[in-house]
Coordinates of C-alpha atoms and ligand atoms in Angstrom, one line a residue:
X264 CA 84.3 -6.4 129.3
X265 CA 85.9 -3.1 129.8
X266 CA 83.4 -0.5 130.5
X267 CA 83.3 3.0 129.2
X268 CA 84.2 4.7 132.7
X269 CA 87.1 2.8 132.8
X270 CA 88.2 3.2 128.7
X271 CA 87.9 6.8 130.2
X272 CA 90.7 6.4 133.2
X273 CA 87.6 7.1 135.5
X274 CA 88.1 5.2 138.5
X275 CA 86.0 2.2 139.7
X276 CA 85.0 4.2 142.8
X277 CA 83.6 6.9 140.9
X278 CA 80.9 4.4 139.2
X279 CA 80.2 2.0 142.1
X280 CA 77.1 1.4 141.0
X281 CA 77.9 0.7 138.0
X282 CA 75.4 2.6 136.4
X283 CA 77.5 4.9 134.1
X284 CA 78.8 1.8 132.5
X285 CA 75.4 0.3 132.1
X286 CA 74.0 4.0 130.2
X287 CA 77.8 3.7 128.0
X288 CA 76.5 0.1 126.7
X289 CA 73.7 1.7 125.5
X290 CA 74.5 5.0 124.1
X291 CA 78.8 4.0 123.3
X292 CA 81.5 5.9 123.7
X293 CA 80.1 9.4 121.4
X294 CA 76.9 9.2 123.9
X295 CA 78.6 9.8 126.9
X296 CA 80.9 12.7 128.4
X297 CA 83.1 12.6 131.4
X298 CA 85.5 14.2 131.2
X299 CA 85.0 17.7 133.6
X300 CA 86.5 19.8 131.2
X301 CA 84.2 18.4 128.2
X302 CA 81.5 18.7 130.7
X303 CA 81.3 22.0 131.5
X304 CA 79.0 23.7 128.5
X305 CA 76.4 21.2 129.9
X306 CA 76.5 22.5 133.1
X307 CA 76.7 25.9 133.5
X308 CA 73.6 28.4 132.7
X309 CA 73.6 30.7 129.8
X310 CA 73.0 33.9 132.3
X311 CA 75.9 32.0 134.1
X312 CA 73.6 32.2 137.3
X313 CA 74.3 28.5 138.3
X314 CA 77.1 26.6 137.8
X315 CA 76.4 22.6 138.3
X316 CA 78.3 19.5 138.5
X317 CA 77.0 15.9 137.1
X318 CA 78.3 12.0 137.7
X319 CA 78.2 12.0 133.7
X320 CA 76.5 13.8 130.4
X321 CA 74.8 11.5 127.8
X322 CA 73.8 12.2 124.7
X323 CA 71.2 9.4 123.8
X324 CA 71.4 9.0 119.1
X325 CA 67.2 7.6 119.8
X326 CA 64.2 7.3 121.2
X327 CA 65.1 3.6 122.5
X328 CA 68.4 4.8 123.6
X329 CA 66.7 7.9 125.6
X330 CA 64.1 5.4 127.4
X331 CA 67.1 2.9 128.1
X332 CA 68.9 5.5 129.9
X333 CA 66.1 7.1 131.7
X334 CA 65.2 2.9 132.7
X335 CA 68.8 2.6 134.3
X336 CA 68.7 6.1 136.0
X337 CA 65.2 5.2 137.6
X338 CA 66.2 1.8 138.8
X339 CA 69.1 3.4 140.4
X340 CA 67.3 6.3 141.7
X341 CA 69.5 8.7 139.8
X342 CA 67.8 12.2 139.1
X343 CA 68.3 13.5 135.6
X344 CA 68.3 16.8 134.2
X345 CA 67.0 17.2 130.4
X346 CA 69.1 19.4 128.2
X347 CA 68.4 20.7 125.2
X348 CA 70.1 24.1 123.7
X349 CA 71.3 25.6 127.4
X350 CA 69.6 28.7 126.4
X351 CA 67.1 29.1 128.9
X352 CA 66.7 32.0 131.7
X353 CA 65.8 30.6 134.6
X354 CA 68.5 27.9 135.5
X355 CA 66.0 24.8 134.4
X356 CA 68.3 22.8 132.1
X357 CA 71.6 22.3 134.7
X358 CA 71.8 19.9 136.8
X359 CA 72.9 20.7 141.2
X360 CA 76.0 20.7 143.1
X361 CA 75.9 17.3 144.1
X362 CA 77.6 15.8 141.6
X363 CA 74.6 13.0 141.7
X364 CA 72.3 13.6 138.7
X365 CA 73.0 12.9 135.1
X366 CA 72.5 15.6 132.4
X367 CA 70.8 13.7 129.3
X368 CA 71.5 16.0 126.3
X369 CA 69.5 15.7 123.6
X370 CA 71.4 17.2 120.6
X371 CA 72.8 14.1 118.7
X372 CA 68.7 13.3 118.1
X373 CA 69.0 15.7 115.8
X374 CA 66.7 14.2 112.2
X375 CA 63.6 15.9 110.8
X376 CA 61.9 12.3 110.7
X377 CA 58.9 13.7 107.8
X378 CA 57.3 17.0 106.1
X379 CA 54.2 16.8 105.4
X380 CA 53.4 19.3 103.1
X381 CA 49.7 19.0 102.5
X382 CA 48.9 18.0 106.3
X383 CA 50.9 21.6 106.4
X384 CA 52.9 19.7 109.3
X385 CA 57.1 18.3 110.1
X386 CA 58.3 16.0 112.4
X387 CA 61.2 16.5 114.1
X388 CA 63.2 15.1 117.0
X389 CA 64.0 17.2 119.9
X390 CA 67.4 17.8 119.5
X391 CA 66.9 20.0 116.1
X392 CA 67.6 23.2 116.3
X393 CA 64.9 25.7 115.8
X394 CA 66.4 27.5 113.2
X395 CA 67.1 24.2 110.9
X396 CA 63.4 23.3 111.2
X397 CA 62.5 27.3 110.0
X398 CA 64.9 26.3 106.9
X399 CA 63.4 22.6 106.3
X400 CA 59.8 24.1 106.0
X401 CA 61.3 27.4 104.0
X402 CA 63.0 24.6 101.7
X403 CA 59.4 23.3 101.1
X404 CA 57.5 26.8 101.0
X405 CA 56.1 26.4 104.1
X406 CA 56.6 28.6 107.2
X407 CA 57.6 27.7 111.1
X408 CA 56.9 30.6 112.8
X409 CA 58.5 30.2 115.9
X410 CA 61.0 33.0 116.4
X411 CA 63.5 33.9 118.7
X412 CA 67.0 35.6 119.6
X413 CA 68.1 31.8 120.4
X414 CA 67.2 30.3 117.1
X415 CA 70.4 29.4 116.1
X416 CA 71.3 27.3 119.2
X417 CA 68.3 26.5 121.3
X418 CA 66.5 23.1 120.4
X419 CA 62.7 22.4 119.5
X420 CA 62.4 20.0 122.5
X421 CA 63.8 23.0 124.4
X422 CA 61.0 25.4 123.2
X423 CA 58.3 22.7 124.1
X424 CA 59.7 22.5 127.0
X425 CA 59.5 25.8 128.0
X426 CA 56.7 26.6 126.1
X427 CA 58.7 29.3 124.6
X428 CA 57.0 32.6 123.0
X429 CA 59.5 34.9 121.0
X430 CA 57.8 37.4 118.5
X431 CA 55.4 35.8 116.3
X432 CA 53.2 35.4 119.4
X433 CA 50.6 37.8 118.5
X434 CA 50.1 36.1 115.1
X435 CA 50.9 32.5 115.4
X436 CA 50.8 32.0 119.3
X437 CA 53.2 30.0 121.9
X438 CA 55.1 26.8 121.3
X439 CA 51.9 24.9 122.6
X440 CA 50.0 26.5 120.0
X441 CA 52.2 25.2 117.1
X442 CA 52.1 21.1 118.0
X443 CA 50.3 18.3 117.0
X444 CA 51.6 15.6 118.6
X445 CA 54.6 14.2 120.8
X446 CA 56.6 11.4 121.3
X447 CA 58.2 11.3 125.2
X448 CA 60.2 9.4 127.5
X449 CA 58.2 8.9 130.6
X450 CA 60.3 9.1 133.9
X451 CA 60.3 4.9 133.8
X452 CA 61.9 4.9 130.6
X453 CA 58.2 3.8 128.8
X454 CA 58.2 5.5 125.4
X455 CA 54.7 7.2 125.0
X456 CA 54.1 7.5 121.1
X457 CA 51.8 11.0 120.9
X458 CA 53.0 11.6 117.4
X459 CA 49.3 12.6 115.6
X460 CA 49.1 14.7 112.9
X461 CA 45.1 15.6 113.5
X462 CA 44.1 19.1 114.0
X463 CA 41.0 17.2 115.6
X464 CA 41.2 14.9 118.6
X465 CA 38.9 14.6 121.1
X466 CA 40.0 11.5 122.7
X467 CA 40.1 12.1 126.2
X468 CA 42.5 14.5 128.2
X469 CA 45.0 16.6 125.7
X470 CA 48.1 14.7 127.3
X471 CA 50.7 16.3 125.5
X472 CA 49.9 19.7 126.8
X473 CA 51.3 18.4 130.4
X474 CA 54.6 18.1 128.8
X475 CA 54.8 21.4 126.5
X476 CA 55.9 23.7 129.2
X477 CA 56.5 21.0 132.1
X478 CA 60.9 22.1 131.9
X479 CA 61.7 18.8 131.8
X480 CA 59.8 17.8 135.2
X481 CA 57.3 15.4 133.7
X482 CA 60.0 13.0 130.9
X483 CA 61.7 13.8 128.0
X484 CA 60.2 15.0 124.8
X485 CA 61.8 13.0 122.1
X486 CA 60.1 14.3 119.2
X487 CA 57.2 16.0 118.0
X488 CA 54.8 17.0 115.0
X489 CA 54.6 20.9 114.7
X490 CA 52.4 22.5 112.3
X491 CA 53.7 24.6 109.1
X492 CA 52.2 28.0 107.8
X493 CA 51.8 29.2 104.8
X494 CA 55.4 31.4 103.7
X495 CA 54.6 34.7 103.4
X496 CA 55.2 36.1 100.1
X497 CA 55.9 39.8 101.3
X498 CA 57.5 40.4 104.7
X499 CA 57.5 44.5 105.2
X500 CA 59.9 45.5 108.4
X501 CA 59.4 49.2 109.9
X502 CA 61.4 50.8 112.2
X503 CA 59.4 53.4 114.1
X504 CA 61.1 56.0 117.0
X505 CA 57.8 57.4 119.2
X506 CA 57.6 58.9 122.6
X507 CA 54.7 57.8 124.9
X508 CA 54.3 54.5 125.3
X509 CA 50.3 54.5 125.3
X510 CA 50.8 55.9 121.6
X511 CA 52.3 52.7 120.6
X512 CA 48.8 50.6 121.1
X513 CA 47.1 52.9 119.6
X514 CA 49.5 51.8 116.7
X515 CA 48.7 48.2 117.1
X516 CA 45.3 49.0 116.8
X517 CA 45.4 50.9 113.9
X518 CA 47.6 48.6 112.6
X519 CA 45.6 45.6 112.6
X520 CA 42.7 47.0 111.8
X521 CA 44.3 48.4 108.6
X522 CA 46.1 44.7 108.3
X523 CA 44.5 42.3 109.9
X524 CA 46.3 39.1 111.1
X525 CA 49.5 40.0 108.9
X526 CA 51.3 41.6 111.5
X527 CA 53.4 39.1 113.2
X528 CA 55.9 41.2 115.1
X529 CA 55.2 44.4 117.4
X530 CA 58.7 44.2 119.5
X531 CA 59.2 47.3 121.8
X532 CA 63.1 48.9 122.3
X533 CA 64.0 51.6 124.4
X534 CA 66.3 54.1 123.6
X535 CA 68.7 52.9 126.1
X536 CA 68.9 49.2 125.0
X537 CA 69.3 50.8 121.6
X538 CA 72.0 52.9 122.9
X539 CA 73.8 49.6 125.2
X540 CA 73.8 47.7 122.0
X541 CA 75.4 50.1 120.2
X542 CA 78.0 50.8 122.6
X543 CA 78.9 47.2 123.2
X544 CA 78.3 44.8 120.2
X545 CA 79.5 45.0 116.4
X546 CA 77.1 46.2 113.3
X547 CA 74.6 47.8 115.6
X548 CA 73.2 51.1 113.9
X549 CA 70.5 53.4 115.0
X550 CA 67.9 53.2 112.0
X551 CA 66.4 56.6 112.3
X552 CA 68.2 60.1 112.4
X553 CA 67.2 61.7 115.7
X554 CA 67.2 60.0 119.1
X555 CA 63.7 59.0 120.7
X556 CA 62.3 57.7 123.8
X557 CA 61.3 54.0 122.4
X558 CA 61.3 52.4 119.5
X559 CA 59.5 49.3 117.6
X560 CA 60.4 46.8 115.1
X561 CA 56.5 45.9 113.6
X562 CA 56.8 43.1 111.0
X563 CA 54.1 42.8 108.8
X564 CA 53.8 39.5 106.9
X565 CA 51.3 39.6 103.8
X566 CA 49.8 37.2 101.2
X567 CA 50.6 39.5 98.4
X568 CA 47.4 38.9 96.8
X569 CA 44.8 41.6 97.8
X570 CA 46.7 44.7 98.5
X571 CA 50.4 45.5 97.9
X572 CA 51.1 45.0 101.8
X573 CA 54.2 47.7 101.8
X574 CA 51.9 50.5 100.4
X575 CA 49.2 49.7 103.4
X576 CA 52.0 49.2 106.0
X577 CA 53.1 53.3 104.6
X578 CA 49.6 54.5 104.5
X579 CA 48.8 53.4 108.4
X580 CA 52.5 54.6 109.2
X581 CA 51.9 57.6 107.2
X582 CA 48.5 58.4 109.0
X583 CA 49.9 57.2 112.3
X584 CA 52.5 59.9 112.0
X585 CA 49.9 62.7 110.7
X586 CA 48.0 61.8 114.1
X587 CA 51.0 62.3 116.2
X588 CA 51.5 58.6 117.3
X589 CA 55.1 58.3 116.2
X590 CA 58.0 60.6 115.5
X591 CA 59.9 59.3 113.0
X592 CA 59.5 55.4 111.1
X593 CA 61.9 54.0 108.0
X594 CA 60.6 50.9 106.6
X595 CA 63.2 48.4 105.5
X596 CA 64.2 48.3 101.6
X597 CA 66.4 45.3 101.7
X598 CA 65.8 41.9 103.5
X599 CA 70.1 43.1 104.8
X600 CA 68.2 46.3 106.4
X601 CA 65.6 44.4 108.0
X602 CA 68.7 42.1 109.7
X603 CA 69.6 44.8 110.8
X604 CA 66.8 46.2 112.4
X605 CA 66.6 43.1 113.9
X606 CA 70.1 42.8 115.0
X607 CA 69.2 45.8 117.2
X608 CA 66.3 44.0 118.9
X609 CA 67.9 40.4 119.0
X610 CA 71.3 41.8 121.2
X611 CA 69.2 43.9 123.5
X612 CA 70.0 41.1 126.1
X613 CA 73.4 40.5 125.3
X614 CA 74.3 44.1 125.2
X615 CA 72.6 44.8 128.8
X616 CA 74.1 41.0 129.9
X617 CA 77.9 42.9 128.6
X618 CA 77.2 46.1 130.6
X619 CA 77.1 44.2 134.0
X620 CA 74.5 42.0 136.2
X621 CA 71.3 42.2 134.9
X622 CA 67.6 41.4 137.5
X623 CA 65.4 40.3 135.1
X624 CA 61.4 40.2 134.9
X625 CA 59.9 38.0 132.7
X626 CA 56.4 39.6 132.5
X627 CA 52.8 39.4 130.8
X628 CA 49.7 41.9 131.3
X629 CA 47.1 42.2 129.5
X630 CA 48.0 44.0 126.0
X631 CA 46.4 47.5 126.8
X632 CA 47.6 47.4 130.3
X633 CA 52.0 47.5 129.2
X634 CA 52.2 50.7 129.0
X635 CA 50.7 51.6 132.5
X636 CA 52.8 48.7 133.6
X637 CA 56.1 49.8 132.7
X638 CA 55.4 53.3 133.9
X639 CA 54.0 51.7 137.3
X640 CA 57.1 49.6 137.8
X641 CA 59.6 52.2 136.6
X642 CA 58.6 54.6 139.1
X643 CA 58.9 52.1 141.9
X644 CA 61.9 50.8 140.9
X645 CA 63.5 53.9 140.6
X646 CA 61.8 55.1 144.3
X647 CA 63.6 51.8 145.7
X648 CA 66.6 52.3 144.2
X649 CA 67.6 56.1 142.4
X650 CA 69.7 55.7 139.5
X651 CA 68.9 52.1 138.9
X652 CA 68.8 51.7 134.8
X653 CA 65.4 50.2 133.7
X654 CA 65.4 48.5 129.9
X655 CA 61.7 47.4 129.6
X656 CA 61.8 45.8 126.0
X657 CA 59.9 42.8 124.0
X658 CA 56.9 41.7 123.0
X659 CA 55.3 44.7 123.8
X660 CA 52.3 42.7 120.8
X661 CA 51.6 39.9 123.3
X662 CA 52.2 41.7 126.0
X663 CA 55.0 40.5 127.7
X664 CA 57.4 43.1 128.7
X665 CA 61.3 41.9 129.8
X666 CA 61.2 45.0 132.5
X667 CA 65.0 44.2 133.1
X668 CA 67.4 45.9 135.4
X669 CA 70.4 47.3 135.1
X670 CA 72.8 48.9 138.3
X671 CA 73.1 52.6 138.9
X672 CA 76.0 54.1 136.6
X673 CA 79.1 54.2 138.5
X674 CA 77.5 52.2 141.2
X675 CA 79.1 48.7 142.2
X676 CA 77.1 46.1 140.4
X677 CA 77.3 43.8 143.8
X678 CA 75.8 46.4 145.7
X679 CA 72.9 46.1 142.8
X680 CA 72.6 42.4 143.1
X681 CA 72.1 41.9 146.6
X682 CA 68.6 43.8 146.2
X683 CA 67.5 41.2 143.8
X684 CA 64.4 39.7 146.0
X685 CA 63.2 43.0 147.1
X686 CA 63.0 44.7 143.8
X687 CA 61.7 41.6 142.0
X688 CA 58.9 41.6 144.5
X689 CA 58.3 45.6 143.8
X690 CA 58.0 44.0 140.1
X691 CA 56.2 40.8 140.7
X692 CA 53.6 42.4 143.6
X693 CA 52.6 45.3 140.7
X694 CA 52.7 42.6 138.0
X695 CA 50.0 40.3 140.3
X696 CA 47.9 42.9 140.9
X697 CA 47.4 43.9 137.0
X698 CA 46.5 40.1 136.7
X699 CA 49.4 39.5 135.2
X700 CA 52.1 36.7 135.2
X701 CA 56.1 36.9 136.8
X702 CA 56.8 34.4 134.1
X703 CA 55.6 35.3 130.5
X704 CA 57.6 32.7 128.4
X705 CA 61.1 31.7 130.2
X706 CA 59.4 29.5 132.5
X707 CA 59.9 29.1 136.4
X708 CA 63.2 26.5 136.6
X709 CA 65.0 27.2 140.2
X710 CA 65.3 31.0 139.3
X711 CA 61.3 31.5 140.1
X712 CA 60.6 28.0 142.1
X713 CA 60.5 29.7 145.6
X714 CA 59.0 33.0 144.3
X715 CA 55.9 31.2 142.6
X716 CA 54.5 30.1 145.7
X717 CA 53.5 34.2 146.7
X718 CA 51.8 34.4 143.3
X719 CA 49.8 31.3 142.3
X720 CA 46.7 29.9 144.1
X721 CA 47.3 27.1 146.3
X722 CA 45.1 25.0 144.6
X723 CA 46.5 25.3 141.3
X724 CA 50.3 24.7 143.2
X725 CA 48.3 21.6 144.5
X726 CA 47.0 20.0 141.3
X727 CA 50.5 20.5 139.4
X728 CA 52.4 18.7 142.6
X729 CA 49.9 15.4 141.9
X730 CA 50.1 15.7 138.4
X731 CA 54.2 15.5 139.0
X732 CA 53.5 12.9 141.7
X733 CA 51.7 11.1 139.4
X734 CA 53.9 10.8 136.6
X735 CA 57.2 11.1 138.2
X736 CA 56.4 9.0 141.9
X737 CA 60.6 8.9 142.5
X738 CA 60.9 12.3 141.5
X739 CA 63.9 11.6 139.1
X740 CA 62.7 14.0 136.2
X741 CA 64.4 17.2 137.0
X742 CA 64.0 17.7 140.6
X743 CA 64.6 21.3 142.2
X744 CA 62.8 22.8 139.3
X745 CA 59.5 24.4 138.7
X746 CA 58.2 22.7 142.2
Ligands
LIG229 P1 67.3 24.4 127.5 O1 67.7 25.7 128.0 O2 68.3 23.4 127.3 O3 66.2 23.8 128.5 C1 65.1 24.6 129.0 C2 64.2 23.7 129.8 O4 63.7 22.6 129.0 C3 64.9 22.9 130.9 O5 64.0 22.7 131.9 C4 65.3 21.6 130.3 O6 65.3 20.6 131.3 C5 64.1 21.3 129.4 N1 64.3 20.5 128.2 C6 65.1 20.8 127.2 N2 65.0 19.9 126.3 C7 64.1 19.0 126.7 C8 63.5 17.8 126.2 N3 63.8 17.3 125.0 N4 62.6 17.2 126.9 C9 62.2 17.6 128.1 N5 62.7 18.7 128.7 C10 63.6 19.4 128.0 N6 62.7 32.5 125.2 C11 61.4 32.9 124.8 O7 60.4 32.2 125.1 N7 61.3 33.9 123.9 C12 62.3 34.7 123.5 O8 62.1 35.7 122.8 C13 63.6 34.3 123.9 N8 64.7 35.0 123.5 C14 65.9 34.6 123.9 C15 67.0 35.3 123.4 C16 68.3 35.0 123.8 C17 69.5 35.7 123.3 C18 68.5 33.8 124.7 C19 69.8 33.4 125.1 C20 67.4 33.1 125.1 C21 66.1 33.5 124.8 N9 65.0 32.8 125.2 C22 63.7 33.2 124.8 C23 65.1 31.7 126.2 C24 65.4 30.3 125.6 O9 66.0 30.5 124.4 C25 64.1 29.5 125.5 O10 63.6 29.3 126.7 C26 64.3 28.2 124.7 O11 63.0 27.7 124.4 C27 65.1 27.2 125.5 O12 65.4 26.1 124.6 P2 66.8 25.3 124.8 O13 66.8 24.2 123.8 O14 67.9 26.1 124.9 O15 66.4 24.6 126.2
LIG230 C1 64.2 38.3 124.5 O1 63.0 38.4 124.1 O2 65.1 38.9 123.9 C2 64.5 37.5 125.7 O3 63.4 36.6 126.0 C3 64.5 38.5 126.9 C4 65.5 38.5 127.9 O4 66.7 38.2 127.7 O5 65.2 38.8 129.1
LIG231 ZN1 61.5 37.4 125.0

């Protein structure tokens, strides 16, 4: 038989084990990428922080396929890195340098397997894409709520994975609040079937839990059954330019108690992210006239049935602005000019990526505590380093503030770089002692591995190195990451 390595033009040598012709018997010759060239978007970051190299890329069509691969890789003792969308932030989903591990890529696994509209609840296999799940339950009049600037490429295994967060958090909650059930590949190549639809299960230990937000160190989630929303039937978007950040939760407050549970999105933007989109991406407009210190996008999602939800999102605007909580606020009047507002938001990281290096801090404190947060850290960061350009955006709702860094103007963006540790530990010290967390919703991957240790208690470091022992004794399932 001539094995795929060889149908390649890969040399013998390269697969002495022959374990890269085993993994092409099972997954053919569309499962399996070795060519460098065709390898390279698997193994390079999206922040383009590491840069990888892998004996092979394999894109598993099933379930079966996934365990057969992960059988062979364990009985070889050959580490694998789980890939879904490449979008994540802290280098989790590339494999090392050593040329050893094998990236499995989930992409091709790609159905929505059922919709369940009265259970309110879809199945889909990892490798869908977050936004084609939105549409599927949009198609059926129900809603997905998980939202973020990835939609388009990152994949739902992905987001369980990392347990991902985006903007509807303050309404709808994390990725781990939104699932049911899950199927994964355990690191032995066993398929556990966890695919329940039950909003009650008291069965023991939640099991799937370990795995939502485990970045690929404890198997492979295959698929999973995520719960569907109702679809609002009036979305209202407001742009609002205000000057002190403590005015802003005041807003919130105000807000909800006016609305209640409807508002789903309370994303802050500073002028100067505002300002770095405009000045390096396409179709990025400032929605208000006059310039102000920050600005939020507040999305307020309503039934439609009590109160017309637009007139009650103007009336607390309205009396928000009387009170001297904001400056200036537009509310969108198409669903094009809410896009838009949103295409200022969703490029805030590409725009600061395009303007050079950025440090970033991935950050949660307490709700009321972000504004004394940002202020704390801003004035430390500056003290450390004059000049440097702070662009503290996000879910300011949940939150989580990105308090990302960008270099002095003029300065050399190397110079910048090599302070990395010691201003992320001016961040990460202030951020522990508000009781907060250095990583709000991108997860700990190599970028935060070492840099955990100052920050969590031993014993919880402890538990989560047997529970990894446990399930993954070889330590083949993503080693080098999170632990
Ligand atoms: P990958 O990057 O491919 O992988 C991430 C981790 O999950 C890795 O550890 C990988 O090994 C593991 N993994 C992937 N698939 C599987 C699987 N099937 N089984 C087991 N492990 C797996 N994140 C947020 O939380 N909120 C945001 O608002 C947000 N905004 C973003 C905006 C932009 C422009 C970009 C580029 C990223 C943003 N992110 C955000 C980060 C990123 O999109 C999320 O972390 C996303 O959930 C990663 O999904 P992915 O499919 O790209 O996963
Ligand atoms: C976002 O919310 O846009 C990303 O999670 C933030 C980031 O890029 O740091
Ligand atoms: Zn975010």
């Amino acid at each position: 038989m001539v094995g795929i390595g060889e149908r390649r033009g890969r040399t013998a040598s390269a697969d002495s084990d022959g374990l890269v012709d085993r993994i092409g018997q099972v997954v053919g010759s569309k499962g399996l990428i070795l060519d460098p060239r065709d390898m390279e978007p698997y193994l390079t970051d999206w922040r383009r922080l590491y840069v990888g190299r892998a004996r092979a890329v394999v894109r598993p069509a099933s379930t079966p396929e996934t365990a057969a691969v992960v059988a062979l890789a364990a009985a070889a003792r050959v580490a694998i890195v789980p890939q879904g969308g490449n979008t994540g932030m802290v280098g989790a989903s590339v494999p090392d340098d050593s040329g050893r591990q094998i990236v499995i890529a989930l992409g091709r696994m790609n159905r929505i397997r059922k919709l369940d509209p009265l259970n309110n609840t879809l199945t889909a296999e990892a490798g869908c894409i977050l936004q084609q799940i939105q549409e599927a339950a949009r198609a059926e009049g129900r809603l997905f709520p998980l939202s973020l600037g990835a939609e388009g490429r990152c994949q739902i295994g992905g987001n369980l994975s990392t347990n991902a967060g985006g903007h509807g958090v303050l309404r709808y909650g994390n990725a781990r609040d939104l699932v049911l059930g899950i199927e994964a590949v355990l690191p032995d190549g066993r398929i556990w079937d966890g695919l329940r639809a039950l909003r009650k299960d008291n069965t023991g230990y939640d099991l799937k839990q370990l795995f939502i937000g485990a970045e690929g160190t404890l198997g492979i989630i295959t698929a999973a059954v995520l719960k569907l929303f109702a679809l609002p039937e009036e979305v209202v978007s407001a742009f609002v330019g205000f000057e002190r950040l403590e005015d802003a939760m005041v807003l919130l407050a105000r807000l909800r108690a006016a609305l209640g549970e409807t508002v789903t999105a309370f994303e802050l933007i500073p002028r100067i992210g505002l300002e770095l989109a405009r000045r390096h991406l396409a179709n990025v407009a400032d929605p208000l006239a006059g310039p102000h210190a920050h600005y939020l996008l507040i999305e307020v999602a309503g039934s439609g049935r009590d109160r017309d939800t637009r007139e009650a999102v103007e009336a607390a605007l309205s009396e928000a602005l009387q009170a001297g909580l904001l400056s200036d606020a537009v509310l969108a009047a198409s669903t094009a000019q809410a896009k838009a507002f949103w295409r200022v938001r969703e490029t805030l990281s590409e725009a600061q990526a395009l303007e050079g290096p950025t440090i970033k801090h991935d950050v949660a404190v307490p709700i009321s505590e972000a504004p004394a947060f940002i202020r704390r850290a801003t004035t430390a960061v500056e003290a450390a380093l004059p000049g440097v350009r702070t662009v503290a955006f996000g879910h300011l709702g949940d939150g989580n503030i990105h308090f990302n860094l960008t270099h002095p103007a003029g300065d050399d963006p190397k110079v910048f770089l090599a302070r990395q540790t010691e201003l992320n530990r001016i961040v990460h010290d202030i951020t522990a002692d508000m009781d907060g967390s250095i990583s709000a919703e991108h997860g700990l991957g190599q970028l935060k591995r070492e840099e955990i240790a100052r920050y969590k208690a031993p014993l919880e470091l402890e538990l989560m190195r047997r529970i990894k022992a446990t399930l993954d004794p070889l330590n083949i399932m993503n080693p080098g990451k999170v632990l």
